[in-house]
Amino acid sequence: QVQLVESGGGSVQAGGSLRLSCVASGNAGLRRCMGWFHQAPGKEREGVATINVYSGTTYAESVKGRFTASEDRAKNTLYLQMNSLKPDDSGMYYCAAGSARWNGGSWDCPLSMDYWGKGTLVTISS
């Protein structure tokens, strides 16, 4: 099993920055993939950034150049540095973890992760 606890959410003005943290515990073999997901009010949850231990980090187009995901495996902590924040970035941010799947040519992260934190709220005012 894996446990995930997010922190770092808050309220900032547009153009500001926040850094989210996610402390992970449990079976490291079950969290070869780590990611951040965003759910805006009234909308579906969507991926923001995924770190695949085998192939690196991928980002949603909407956050490229503004958000940076990183991981300190020694501290079992995942980070999301969010810069140039926009009101559309408001909502709940969830940390997630999952096992990579072998697709015959590479280890891929699942679209829907296996383990989820409870989320941290980000509010961006215009």
PDB file of N, CA and C in Angstrom, residues 34-37 46-51 57-60 63 67-69 78-80 94 113:
ATOM      1  N   MET A  34       4.692   8.797 -10.411  1.00  0.00           N
ATOM      2  CA  MET A  34       4.140   9.764  -9.478  1.00  0.00           C
ATOM      3  C   MET A  34       3.601  10.927 -10.301  1.00  0.00           C
ATOM      4  N   GLY A  35       2.516  11.516  -9.825  1.00  0.00           N
ATOM      5  CA  GLY A  35       1.952  12.586 -10.622  1.00  0.00           C
ATOM      6  C   GLY A  35       1.120  13.577  -9.835  1.00  0.00           C
ATOM      7  N   TRP A  36       0.854  14.671 -10.477  1.00  0.00           N
ATOM      8  CA  TRP A  36      -0.043  15.707  -9.947  1.00  0.00           C
ATOM      9  C   TRP A  36      -1.237  15.843 -10.881  1.00  0.00           C
ATOM     10  N   PHE A  37      -2.403  15.955 -10.260  1.00  0.00           N
ATOM     11  CA  PHE A  37      -3.643  16.097 -11.002  1.00  0.00           C
ATOM     12  C   PHE A  37      -4.399  17.307 -10.473  1.00  0.00           C
ATOM     13  N   GLU A  46      -7.899  16.222 -14.163  1.00  0.00           N
ATOM     14  CA  GLU A  46      -7.011  16.048 -15.311  1.00  0.00           C
ATOM     15  C   GLU A  46      -5.553  16.050 -14.861  1.00  0.00           C
ATOM     16  N   GLY A  47      -4.736  15.380 -15.631  1.00  0.00           N
ATOM     17  CA  GLY A  47      -3.335  15.291 -15.294  1.00  0.00           C
ATOM     18  C   GLY A  47      -2.598  16.593 -15.527  1.00  0.00           C
ATOM     19  N   VAL A  48      -1.692  16.919 -14.646  1.00  0.00           N
ATOM     20  CA  VAL A  48      -0.859  18.111 -14.762  1.00  0.00           C
ATOM     21  C   VAL A  48       0.574  17.720 -15.106  1.00  0.00           C
ATOM     22  N   ALA A  49       1.121  16.797 -14.341  1.00  0.00           N
ATOM     23  CA  ALA A  49       2.495  16.355 -14.563  1.00  0.00           C
ATOM     24  C   ALA A  49       2.643  14.933 -14.061  1.00  0.00           C
ATOM     25  N   THR A  50       3.414  14.147 -14.783  1.00  0.00           N
ATOM     26  CA  THR A  50       3.682  12.764 -14.395  1.00  0.00           C
ATOM     27  C   THR A  50       5.175  12.508 -14.451  1.00  0.00           C
ATOM     28  N   ILE A  51       5.687  11.926 -13.385  1.00  0.00           N
ATOM     29  CA  ILE A  51       7.093  11.528 -13.361  1.00  0.00           C
ATOM     30  C   ILE A  51       7.155  10.010 -13.454  1.00  0.00           C
ATOM     31  N   THR A  57       9.735  13.080 -17.096  1.00  0.00           N
ATOM     32  CA  THR A  57       8.552  13.857 -16.719  1.00  0.00           C
ATOM     33  C   THR A  57       7.812  14.364 -17.941  1.00  0.00           C
ATOM     34  N   THR A  58       6.489  14.291 -17.892  1.00  0.00           N
ATOM     35  CA  THR A  58       5.648  14.858 -18.932  1.00  0.00           C
ATOM     36  C   THR A  58       4.667  15.835 -18.298  1.00  0.00           C
ATOM     37  N   TYR A  59       4.259  16.820 -19.076  1.00  0.00           N
ATOM     38  CA  TYR A  59       3.382  17.882 -18.582  1.00  0.00           C
ATOM     39  C   TYR A  59       2.171  18.064 -19.507  1.00  0.00           C
ATOM     40  N   ALA A  60       1.084  18.523 -18.922  1.00  0.00           N
ATOM     41  CA  ALA A  60      -0.049  18.955 -19.721  1.00  0.00           C
ATOM     42  C   ALA A  60       0.354  20.221 -20.475  1.00  0.00           C
ATOM     43  N   VAL A  63       0.276  23.742 -18.805  1.00  0.00           N
ATOM     44  CA  VAL A  63       1.197  24.154 -17.739  1.00  0.00           C
ATOM     45  C   VAL A  63       2.649  24.161 -18.175  1.00  0.00           C
ATOM     46  N   PHE A  67       4.901  25.249 -14.824  1.00  0.00           N
ATOM     47  CA  PHE A  67       4.956  24.309 -13.705  1.00  0.00           C
ATOM     48  C   PHE A  67       6.150  23.383 -13.875  1.00  0.00           C
ATOM     49  N   THR A  68       6.748  23.026 -12.757  1.00  0.00           N
ATOM     50  CA  THR A  68       7.850  22.067 -12.760  1.00  0.00           C
ATOM     51  C   THR A  68       7.621  21.031 -11.664  1.00  0.00           C
ATOM     52  N   ALA A  69       7.586  19.778 -12.071  1.00  0.00           N
ATOM     53  CA  ALA A  69       7.453  18.679 -11.116  1.00  0.00           C
ATOM     54  C   ALA A  69       8.837  18.109 -10.834  1.00  0.00           C
ATOM     55  N   LEU A  78       7.400  14.430  -3.427  1.00  0.00           N
ATOM     56  CA  LEU A  78       7.146  14.941  -4.767  1.00  0.00           C
ATOM     57  C   LEU A  78       6.774  16.410  -4.643  1.00  0.00           C
ATOM     58  N   TYR A  79       7.268  17.227  -5.567  1.00  0.00           N
ATOM     59  CA  TYR A  79       6.995  18.655  -5.545  1.00  0.00           C
ATOM     60  C   TYR A  79       6.344  19.103  -6.847  1.00  0.00           C
ATOM     61  N   LEU A  80       5.593  20.191  -6.761  1.00  0.00           N
ATOM     62  CA  LEU A  80       5.087  20.852  -7.955  1.00  0.00           C
ATOM     63  C   LEU A  80       5.301  22.353  -7.754  1.00  0.00           C
ATOM     64  N   TYR A  94      -4.190  17.069  -6.574  1.00  0.00           N
ATOM     65  CA  TYR A  94      -4.014  15.756  -5.973  1.00  0.00           C
ATOM     66  C   TYR A  94      -2.678  15.149  -6.388  1.00  0.00           C
ATOM     67  N   MET A 113      -4.027   6.566 -11.893  1.00  0.00           N
ATOM     68  CA  MET A 113      -3.102   6.032 -10.907  1.00  0.00           C
ATOM     69  C   MET A 113      -3.810   5.150  -9.877  1.00  0.00           C
TER      70      MET A 113
END
